[in-house]
mmCIF file of C-alpha atoms and ligand atoms in Angstrom:
data_model
loop_
_atom_site.group_PDB
_atom_site.id
_atom_site.type_symbol
_atom_site.label_atom_id
_atom_site.label_comp_id
_atom_site.label_asym_id
_atom_site.label_seq_id
_atom_site.Cartn_x
_atom_site.Cartn_y
_atom_site.Cartn_z
ATOM 1 C CA MET R 1 -19.492 -31.674 10.027
ATOM 2 C CA SER R 2 -17.764 -31.108 6.684
ATOM 3 C CA LEU R 3 -14.286 -29.671 6.207
ATOM 4 C CA THR R 4 -14.041 -25.921 6.104
ATOM 5 C CA TYR R 5 -11.389 -23.217 6.260
ATOM 6 C CA ASN R 6 -10.917 -19.764 7.771
ATOM 7 C CA LYS R 7 -13.411 -17.459 6.046
ATOM 8 C CA ASN R 8 -10.814 -14.667 5.838
ATOM 9 C CA LEU R 9 -9.218 -16.765 3.086
ATOM 10 C CA LEU R 10 -12.344 -16.385 0.934
ATOM 11 C CA ASP R 11 -11.275 -12.862 -0.046
ATOM 12 C CA ILE R 12 -7.808 -13.970 -1.113
ATOM 13 C CA ASP R 13 -7.287 -14.910 -4.761
ATOM 14 C CA VAL R 14 -4.938 -17.698 -5.746
ATOM 15 C CA TYR R 15 -1.582 -16.204 -6.850
ATOM 16 C CA LYS R 16 -1.381 -15.999 -10.646
ATOM 17 C CA PRO R 17 2.226 -16.263 -11.842
ATOM 18 C CA GLY R 18 3.419 -14.591 -15.048
ATOM 19 C CA GLN R 19 2.375 -16.617 -18.105
ATOM 20 C CA SER R 20 5.119 -18.583 -19.863
ATOM 21 C CA SER R 21 3.518 -19.558 -23.175
ATOM 22 C CA LEU R 22 1.169 -18.222 -25.823
ATOM 23 C CA ALA R 23 -0.996 -20.297 -28.143
ATOM 24 C CA GLY R 24 0.433 -20.224 -31.666
ATOM 25 C CA PHE R 25 4.012 -19.374 -30.641
ATOM 26 C CA ASP R 26 6.835 -21.914 -30.256
ATOM 27 C CA THR R 27 8.947 -19.355 -28.437
ATOM 28 C CA VAL R 28 7.826 -16.251 -26.630
ATOM 29 C CA ILE R 29 9.543 -13.255 -25.094
ATOM 30 C CA LYS R 30 8.575 -13.545 -21.451
ATOM 31 C CA LEU R 31 8.810 -10.198 -19.732
ATOM 32 C CA SER R 32 6.226 -10.877 -17.051
ATOM 33 C CA SER R 33 8.050 -12.378 -14.054
ATOM 34 C CA ASN R 34 11.189 -10.256 -13.551
ATOM 35 C CA GLU R 35 13.455 -13.230 -14.125
ATOM 36 C CA ASN R 36 17.095 -12.821 -15.068
ATOM 37 C CA PRO R 37 17.043 -13.006 -18.910
ATOM 38 C CA TYR R 38 20.671 -14.176 -19.130
ATOM 39 C CA GLY R 39 20.072 -17.500 -17.382
ATOM 40 C CA THR R 40 21.771 -19.230 -14.476
ATOM 41 C CA SER R 41 25.527 -18.780 -14.086
ATOM 42 C CA PRO R 42 27.668 -21.732 -15.256
ATOM 43 C CA LYS R 43 29.238 -21.995 -11.792
ATOM 44 C CA ALA R 44 25.863 -22.205 -10.039
ATOM 45 C CA LEU R 45 24.732 -24.747 -12.609
ATOM 46 C CA ALA R 46 27.847 -26.878 -12.017
ATOM 47 C CA ALA R 47 27.267 -26.770 -8.241
ATOM 48 C CA TYR R 48 23.663 -27.848 -8.795
ATOM 49 C CA LYS R 49 24.719 -30.752 -11.036
ATOM 50 C CA ASP R 50 27.330 -31.827 -8.494
ATOM 51 C CA CYS R 51 24.453 -32.757 -6.190
ATOM 52 C CA THR R 52 23.020 -35.447 -8.474
ATOM 53 C CA ASP R 53 24.782 -38.326 -6.686
ATOM 54 C CA LYS R 54 23.709 -37.043 -3.244
ATOM 55 C CA LEU R 55 19.985 -36.735 -3.767
ATOM 56 C CA PHE R 56 19.228 -39.573 -1.329
ATOM 57 C CA LYS R 57 20.565 -37.400 1.524
ATOM 58 C CA TYR R 58 18.715 -34.753 3.508
ATOM 59 C CA PRO R 59 19.996 -31.211 3.012
ATOM 60 C CA ASP R 60 21.769 -29.354 5.809
ATOM 61 C CA GLY R 61 18.741 -28.298 7.867
ATOM 62 C CA SER R 62 20.441 -25.113 9.065
ATOM 63 C CA ALA R 63 21.973 -24.236 5.683
ATOM 64 C CA ASN R 64 25.217 -23.513 7.540
ATOM 65 C CA ASP R 65 27.551 -23.105 4.549
ATOM 66 C CA LEU R 66 25.034 -20.931 2.724
ATOM 67 C CA THR R 67 24.461 -18.802 5.825
ATOM 68 C CA GLN R 68 28.201 -18.295 6.260
ATOM 69 C CA THR R 69 28.621 -17.438 2.582
ATOM 70 C CA ILE R 70 25.808 -14.858 2.776
ATOM 71 C CA ALA R 71 27.312 -13.375 5.949
ATOM 72 C CA ALA R 72 30.732 -13.076 4.302
ATOM 73 C CA HIS R 73 29.322 -11.668 1.062
ATOM 74 C CA TYR R 74 27.260 -8.942 2.742
ATOM 75 C CA ASN R 75 29.502 -8.519 5.779
ATOM 76 C CA ILE R 76 26.676 -9.182 8.243
ATOM 77 C CA ASP R 77 26.131 -11.235 11.395
ATOM 78 C CA GLU R 78 25.563 -14.889 10.431
ATOM 79 C CA THR R 79 23.586 -15.664 13.599
ATOM 80 C CA ARG R 80 20.810 -13.340 12.388
ATOM 81 C CA ILE R 81 20.370 -14.998 8.965
ATOM 82 C CA VAL R 82 17.530 -17.447 8.346
ATOM 83 C CA CYS R 83 17.327 -19.121 4.926
ATOM 84 C CA GLY R 84 14.067 -20.174 3.368
ATOM 85 C CA ALA R 85 12.381 -21.300 0.183
ATOM 86 C CA GLY R 86 12.173 -17.914 -1.511
ATOM 87 C CA SER R 87 11.005 -14.631 -0.043
ATOM 88 C CA ASP R 88 7.757 -12.730 -0.427
ATOM 89 C CA ASN R 89 5.992 -9.426 -0.157
ATOM 90 C CA ILE R 90 2.774 -7.612 -1.071
ATOM 91 C CA ILE R 91 2.851 -4.038 0.115
ATOM 92 C CA GLU R 92 2.594 -0.836 -1.888
ATOM 93 C CA LEU R 93 2.246 2.290 0.251
ATOM 94 C CA ASP R 94 4.356 5.304 0.576
ATOM 95 C CA ILE R 95 6.074 6.371 3.647
ATOM 96 C CA ASP R 96 3.744 9.085 4.955
ATOM 97 C CA GLN R 97 0.695 6.831 4.581
ATOM 98 C CA ILE R 98 2.530 4.131 6.480
ATOM 99 C CA ILE R 99 3.457 6.458 9.336
ATOM 100 C CA LYS R 100 -0.183 7.609 9.547
ATOM 101 C CA ALA R 101 -1.388 4.028 9.630
ATOM 102 C CA ILE R 102 0.882 2.963 12.499
ATOM 103 C CA ASN R 103 -0.874 2.621 15.848
ATOM 104 C CA ASN R 104 -0.256 0.726 19.058
ATOM 105 C CA LYS R 105 -1.750 -2.415 17.524
ATOM 106 C CA THR R 106 0.674 -2.390 14.582
ATOM 107 C CA LYS R 107 3.031 -5.295 15.014
ATOM 108 C CA ILE R 108 4.694 -5.625 11.622
ATOM 109 C CA ILE R 109 5.160 -3.479 8.530
ATOM 110 C CA PHE R 110 6.263 -4.966 5.192
ATOM 111 C CA LEU R 111 8.013 -2.536 2.896
ATOM 112 C CA PRO R 112 9.510 -3.467 -0.467
ATOM 113 C CA THR R 113 12.319 -1.299 -1.851
ATOM 114 C CA PRO R 114 12.547 -1.219 -4.774
ATOM 115 C CA ASP R 115 8.836 -1.726 -4.834
ATOM 116 C CA ASN R 116 6.981 -4.186 -7.033
ATOM 117 C CA PRO R 117 5.238 -3.263 -9.359
ATOM 118 C CA THR R 118 6.412 0.364 -9.480
ATOM 119 C CA GLY R 119 10.185 -0.203 -9.270
ATOM 120 C CA GLN R 120 10.535 2.851 -7.027
ATOM 121 C CA TYR R 121 13.006 2.835 -4.156
ATOM 122 C CA ILE R 122 12.956 4.529 -0.770
ATOM 123 C CA PRO R 123 15.799 7.027 -0.388
ATOM 124 C CA GLN R 124 17.868 6.837 2.793
ATOM 125 C CA GLU R 125 16.361 10.033 4.236
ATOM 126 C CA LYS R 126 12.763 8.778 3.878
ATOM 127 C CA MET R 127 13.614 5.387 5.311
ATOM 128 C CA GLN R 128 15.201 7.148 8.275
ATOM 129 C CA LYS R 129 11.997 9.192 8.743
ATOM 130 C CA LEU R 130 9.950 5.997 8.873
ATOM 131 C CA ILE R 131 12.372 4.310 11.271
ATOM 132 C CA ASP R 132 12.294 7.334 13.560
ATOM 133 C CA ALA R 133 8.482 7.060 13.698
ATOM 134 C CA LEU R 134 8.532 3.303 14.321
ATOM 135 C CA PRO R 135 7.274 2.214 17.747
ATOM 136 C CA SER R 136 9.713 -0.137 19.473
ATOM 137 C CA HIS R 137 7.108 -2.956 19.560
ATOM 138 C CA CYS R 138 6.736 -2.902 15.772
ATOM 139 C CA LEU R 139 8.930 -4.912 13.367
ATOM 140 C CA LEU R 140 9.785 -3.292 10.027
ATOM 141 C CA VAL R 141 10.467 -5.888 7.319
ATOM 142 C CA ILE R 142 12.294 -4.374 4.352
ATOM 143 C CA ASP R 143 11.882 -6.537 1.256
ATOM 144 C CA GLU R 144 14.942 -6.100 -0.950
ATOM 145 C CA ALA R 145 14.199 -8.691 -3.639
ATOM 146 C CA TYR R 146 15.551 -6.205 -6.211
ATOM 147 C CA GLY R 147 18.069 -4.486 -3.925
ATOM 148 C CA GLU R 148 21.154 -5.495 -5.922
ATOM 149 C CA TYR R 149 19.971 -3.534 -8.972
ATOM 150 C CA VAL R 150 19.731 -0.167 -7.201
ATOM 151 C CA ASP R 151 22.319 2.380 -8.335
ATOM 152 C CA ALA R 152 20.714 5.548 -6.913
ATOM 153 C CA PRO R 153 23.316 7.356 -4.794
ATOM 154 C CA ASP R 154 20.842 8.144 -1.978
ATOM 155 C CA TYR R 155 19.916 4.492 -1.385
ATOM 156 C CA LYS R 156 21.058 2.770 1.774
ATOM 157 C CA SER R 157 20.497 -0.967 2.040
ATOM 158 C CA GLY R 158 18.150 -2.221 4.738
ATOM 159 C CA LEU R 159 21.007 -4.455 5.916
ATOM 160 C CA ALA R 160 22.805 -1.381 7.270
ATOM 161 C CA PHE R 161 19.615 -0.160 8.977
ATOM 162 C CA ALA R 162 19.074 -3.641 10.434
ATOM 163 C CA ASP R 163 22.542 -3.494 11.986
ATOM 164 C CA ALA R 164 21.800 -0.131 13.560
ATOM 165 C CA TYR R 165 18.255 -0.700 14.890
ATOM 166 C CA PRO R 166 16.819 -3.573 16.952
ATOM 167 C CA ASN R 167 13.455 -3.916 15.173
ATOM 168 C CA ILE R 168 14.353 -4.078 11.496
ATOM 169 C CA ALA R 169 14.445 -7.193 9.328
ATOM 170 C CA VAL R 170 15.465 -7.550 5.675
ATOM 171 C CA THR R 171 14.457 -10.193 3.152
ATOM 172 C CA ARG R 172 16.468 -11.066 0.060
ATOM 173 C CA THR R 173 16.008 -13.605 -2.712
ATOM 174 C CA PHE R 174 18.101 -15.643 -5.135
ATOM 175 C CA SER R 175 15.234 -15.570 -7.656
ATOM 176 C CA LYS R 176 15.981 -12.303 -9.445
ATOM 177 C CA LEU R 177 19.552 -11.104 -10.076
ATOM 178 C CA PHE R 178 21.006 -14.450 -8.979
ATOM 179 C CA ALA R 179 18.890 -16.337 -11.547
ATOM 180 C CA LEU R 180 17.824 -19.254 -9.339
ATOM 181 C CA ALA R 181 14.043 -18.706 -9.264
ATOM 182 C CA ALA R 182 13.219 -22.370 -9.933
ATOM 183 C CA LEU R 183 15.231 -23.510 -6.896
ATOM 184 C CA ARG R 184 13.248 -21.386 -4.392
ATOM 185 C CA VAL R 185 15.859 -19.931 -2.120
ATOM 186 C CA GLY R 186 15.858 -16.693 -0.171
ATOM 187 C CA TRP R 187 16.896 -15.453 3.252
ATOM 188 C CA GLY R 188 16.072 -13.011 5.986
ATOM 189 C CA TYR R 189 18.382 -10.892 8.137
ATOM 190 C CA LEU R 190 16.495 -10.635 11.391
ATOM 191 C CA PRO R 191 16.705 -9.206 14.893
ATOM 192 C CA PRO R 192 18.255 -12.008 17.013
ATOM 193 C CA ILE R 193 14.983 -12.733 18.820
ATOM 194 C CA ALA R 194 13.068 -12.975 15.518
ATOM 195 C CA ALA R 195 15.747 -15.274 14.045
ATOM 196 C CA GLU R 196 15.437 -17.470 17.119
ATOM 197 C CA ALA R 197 11.643 -17.609 16.795
ATOM 198 C CA LEU R 198 11.699 -18.265 13.046
ATOM 199 C CA ASN R 199 14.201 -21.083 13.446
ATOM 200 C CA LYS R 200 11.745 -22.757 15.845
ATOM 201 C CA ILE R 201 8.763 -22.592 13.504
ATOM 202 C CA ARG R 202 10.281 -23.029 10.033
ATOM 203 C CA SER R 203 10.193 -26.515 8.543
ATOM 204 C CA PRO R 204 13.455 -28.359 9.275
ATOM 205 C CA PHE R 205 14.731 -28.900 5.699
ATOM 206 C CA ASN R 206 13.264 -25.836 4.052
ATOM 207 C CA VAL R 207 16.033 -25.274 1.469
ATOM 208 C CA SER R 208 16.984 -28.197 -0.752
ATOM 209 C CA MET R 209 20.608 -29.305 -1.078
ATOM 210 C CA PRO R 210 20.984 -28.316 -4.779
ATOM 211 C CA ALA R 211 19.463 -24.916 -3.963
ATOM 212 C CA GLN R 212 21.966 -24.356 -1.142
ATOM 213 C CA GLN R 213 24.922 -25.397 -3.301
ATOM 214 C CA ALA R 214 23.885 -23.290 -6.291
ATOM 215 C CA ALA R 215 23.282 -20.254 -4.066
ATOM 216 C CA ILE R 216 26.716 -20.612 -2.460
ATOM 217 C CA ALA R 217 28.363 -20.874 -5.894
ATOM 218 C CA ILE R 218 26.645 -17.789 -7.294
ATOM 219 C CA LEU R 219 27.526 -15.625 -4.297
ATOM 220 C CA LYS R 220 31.182 -16.537 -4.835
ATOM 221 C CA ASP R 221 31.040 -15.547 -8.518
ATOM 222 C CA GLN R 222 31.445 -11.776 -8.117
ATOM 223 C CA GLU R 223 32.436 -11.260 -11.759
ATOM 224 C CA TRP R 224 29.127 -12.787 -12.923
ATOM 225 C CA ILE R 225 27.171 -10.774 -10.344
ATOM 226 C CA THR R 226 28.710 -7.467 -11.400
ATOM 227 C CA ASP R 227 28.302 -8.268 -15.096
ATOM 228 C CA ASN R 228 24.604 -9.083 -14.635
ATOM 229 C CA ILE R 229 23.911 -5.904 -12.676
ATOM 230 C CA VAL R 230 25.669 -3.812 -15.319
ATOM 231 C CA LYS R 231 23.797 -5.496 -18.182
ATOM 232 C CA ASN R 232 20.400 -5.002 -16.510
ATOM 233 C CA ASN R 233 21.045 -1.383 -15.642
ATOM 234 C CA GLN R 234 22.338 -0.556 -19.144
ATOM 235 C CA GLN R 235 19.271 -2.159 -20.699
ATOM 236 C CA ARG R 236 17.022 -0.400 -18.177
ATOM 237 C CA GLN R 237 18.517 2.940 -19.254
ATOM 238 C CA LYS R 238 18.011 2.063 -22.925
ATOM 239 C CA MET R 239 14.335 1.348 -22.245
ATOM 240 C CA VAL R 240 14.027 4.639 -20.323
ATOM 241 C CA ASP R 241 15.584 6.480 -23.298
ATOM 242 C CA TYR R 242 13.117 4.749 -25.610
ATOM 243 C CA TYR R 243 10.074 5.602 -23.476
ATOM 244 C CA GLN R 244 11.198 9.213 -23.199
ATOM 245 C CA LEU R 245 11.753 9.441 -26.939
ATOM 246 C CA THR R 246 8.326 8.014 -27.712
ATOM 247 C CA GLY R 247 6.533 9.992 -25.001
ATOM 248 C CA CYS R 248 5.229 6.830 -23.329
ATOM 249 C CA ARG R 249 4.476 7.445 -19.633
ATOM 250 C CA PHE R 250 6.422 5.231 -17.256
ATOM 251 C CA ILE R 251 7.455 5.070 -13.607
ATOM 252 C CA PRO R 252 11.204 5.551 -13.013
ATOM 253 C CA SER R 253 12.558 2.220 -11.798
ATOM 254 C CA GLN R 254 15.572 0.981 -9.871
ATOM 255 C CA ALA R 255 14.715 -2.681 -10.425
ATOM 256 C CA ASN R 256 14.737 -5.104 -13.386
ATOM 257 C CA PHE R 257 11.354 -3.985 -14.709
ATOM 258 C CA ILE R 258 9.596 -0.779 -15.703
ATOM 259 C CA CYS R 259 5.906 -0.039 -15.264
ATOM 260 C CA LEU R 260 4.117 1.801 -18.067
ATOM 261 C CA ILE R 261 1.090 3.952 -17.264
ATOM 262 C CA ARG R 262 -1.467 3.441 -20.040
ATOM 263 C CA HIS R 263 -5.187 4.063 -20.297
ATOM 264 C CA ASP R 264 -5.106 1.540 -23.141
ATOM 265 C CA ALA R 265 -3.251 -1.037 -21.027
ATOM 266 C CA GLU R 266 -5.335 -4.066 -22.014
ATOM 267 C CA LYS R 267 -5.275 -3.141 -25.700
ATOM 268 C CA LEU R 268 -1.475 -2.827 -25.541
ATOM 269 C CA ASN R 269 -1.265 -6.147 -23.706
ATOM 270 C CA GLN R 270 -3.289 -7.898 -26.415
ATOM 271 C CA PHE R 271 -1.171 -6.331 -29.160
ATOM 272 C CA LEU R 272 2.081 -7.453 -27.525
ATOM 273 C CA ARG R 273 0.669 -10.953 -27.090
ATOM 274 C CA SER R 274 -0.131 -11.028 -30.809
ATOM 275 C CA LYS R 275 3.617 -10.434 -31.321
ATOM 276 C CA GLY R 276 4.630 -13.213 -28.906
ATOM 277 C CA ILE R 277 5.572 -10.867 -26.064
ATOM 278 C CA ILE R 278 4.199 -11.526 -22.572
ATOM 279 C CA VAL R 279 4.063 -8.639 -20.084
ATOM 280 C CA ARG R 280 2.427 -8.364 -16.677
ATOM 281 C CA MET R 281 -0.922 -6.666 -16.248
ATOM 282 C CA MET R 282 -1.615 -5.189 -12.838
ATOM 283 C CA ALA R 283 -5.431 -5.091 -12.840
ATOM 284 C CA GLY R 284 -5.456 -7.742 -10.106
ATOM 285 C CA ASN R 285 -3.604 -5.283 -7.839
ATOM 286 C CA GLY R 286 -6.288 -2.651 -8.407
ATOM 287 C CA THR R 287 -4.097 -0.740 -10.882
ATOM 288 C CA PRO R 288 -5.496 -1.622 -14.336
ATOM 289 C CA GLU R 289 -3.566 1.210 -15.993
ATOM 290 C CA LEU R 290 -0.175 -0.288 -15.098
ATOM 291 C CA VAL R 291 1.716 -2.594 -17.449
ATOM 292 C CA ARG R 292 4.840 -4.054 -15.839
ATOM 293 C CA ILE R 293 7.527 -5.073 -18.306
ATOM 294 C CA SER R 294 10.672 -6.891 -17.167
ATOM 295 C CA ILE R 295 14.010 -5.716 -18.533
ATOM 296 C CA GLY R 296 14.983 -8.382 -21.055
ATOM 297 C CA SER R 297 18.214 -9.035 -22.926
ATOM 298 C CA ASP R 298 19.374 -6.621 -25.634
ATOM 299 C CA ALA R 299 17.735 -8.763 -28.358
ATOM 300 C CA GLU R 300 14.473 -9.082 -26.425
ATOM 301 C CA ASN R 301 14.308 -5.354 -25.712
ATOM 302 C CA LYS R 302 14.931 -4.543 -29.374
ATOM 303 C CA GLN R 303 12.007 -6.785 -30.387
ATOM 304 C CA LEU R 304 9.884 -5.180 -27.684
ATOM 305 C CA GLN R 305 10.723 -1.727 -29.021
ATOM 306 C CA VAL R 306 9.832 -2.743 -32.590
ATOM 307 C CA ALA R 307 6.442 -4.011 -31.373
ATOM 308 C CA LEU R 308 5.819 -0.947 -29.199
ATOM 309 C CA SER R 309 6.718 1.437 -32.013
ATOM 310 C CA GLU R 310 4.269 -0.325 -34.332
ATOM 311 C CA TYR R 311 1.603 -0.030 -31.642
ATOM 312 C CA PHE R 312 2.311 3.644 -30.873
ATOM 313 C CA THR R 313 2.318 4.542 -34.594
ATOM 314 C CA ASN R 314 -0.610 2.526 -35.906
ATOM 315 C CA ILE R 315 -2.858 1.496 -33.073
ATOM 316 C CA ALA R 316 -2.591 3.575 -29.864
ATOM 317 C CA PRO R 317 -5.636 5.809 -29.372
HETATM 318 C C1 PLP Z 1 9.222 -7.410 -4.116
HETATM 319 C C2 PLP Z 1 9.288 -8.913 -4.158
HETATM 320 N N1 PLP Z 1 9.585 -9.575 -3.047
HETATM 321 C C3 PLP Z 1 9.634 -10.921 -3.032
HETATM 322 C C4 PLP Z 1 9.387 -11.652 -4.156
HETATM 323 C C5 PLP Z 1 9.393 -13.146 -4.061
HETATM 324 O O1 PLP Z 1 10.582 -13.694 -4.450
HETATM 325 P P1 PLP Z 1 10.839 -15.254 -4.194
HETATM 326 O O2 PLP Z 1 11.029 -15.861 -5.532
HETATM 327 O O3 PLP Z 1 12.077 -15.303 -3.357
HETATM 328 O O4 PLP Z 1 9.654 -15.803 -3.464
HETATM 329 C C6 PLP Z 1 9.072 -11.030 -5.338
HETATM 330 C C7 PLP Z 1 8.792 -11.833 -6.540
HETATM 331 O O5 PLP Z 1 8.428 -11.421 -7.582
HETATM 332 C C8 PLP Z 1 9.011 -9.611 -5.351
HETATM 333 O O6 PLP Z 1 8.682 -8.955 -6.461
#
């Protein structure tokens, strides 16, 4: 008998990450992966480099120092934190559809807020409505990969909900605001029983030593954190102003990207590529009219606007 695998996997495509290069360009403006455009903080970088003479050692399998630093930073219970190699999500529904879809077989619901690719967040009142409709056997996992960027006054972090309800978990990542995507580090804040179960099944050294050290250093650098949130949100507003001025349809976002709604999405994509700008097309998600564009630095956004204006003036149908 030859090797085979579960046939349910046949319908799943291999994940395609945002492209990083374009033929004919030495440097590109990469606005396709929602990375932090300002780079890793010097303190996190120093902590990473400090590990070079310890690479022969195994990392702390429980990521104790990192767990304690996360608990102190977010003022949460350290026994409910499980660290891992990045976090993940794939769900895009709204709340009423989710409530309708819940039945007694539903065991887990994944909910990103802000959502990817739309950038929309779930206001506190709506989240409460969902939680009130949640059966006690069902675990709600709130994915807050972009949570730090939210400045909407009616947003309440999932961490607060997770403290108040027994069946809510939250996932967070160091890949976005914290600018450590290459190191693969994220964490979950889980109901105690789920933390216990996850600690039994996760691989023993799932976060590397340099990743742990860099993550600890960045969480202690509050000045850098605040500065990076402010810069993103100012640039996000500038892009919103630009889209409003030019009449380009977009989805209001609370994250570090904005999705454009364009019937000419692929044509726009090709034009931007011809200018050395890489954005993220969403056809693979079943939404071919969406073009997700990460919020870049001031210089990158200015170049993006120049390219978009040329497209809107000379090419757009
Ligand atoms: C909503 C959301 N959750 C999770 C992730 C995964 O982040 P990580 O790098 O921690 O795997 C992403 C990455 O783009 C994301 O957009």
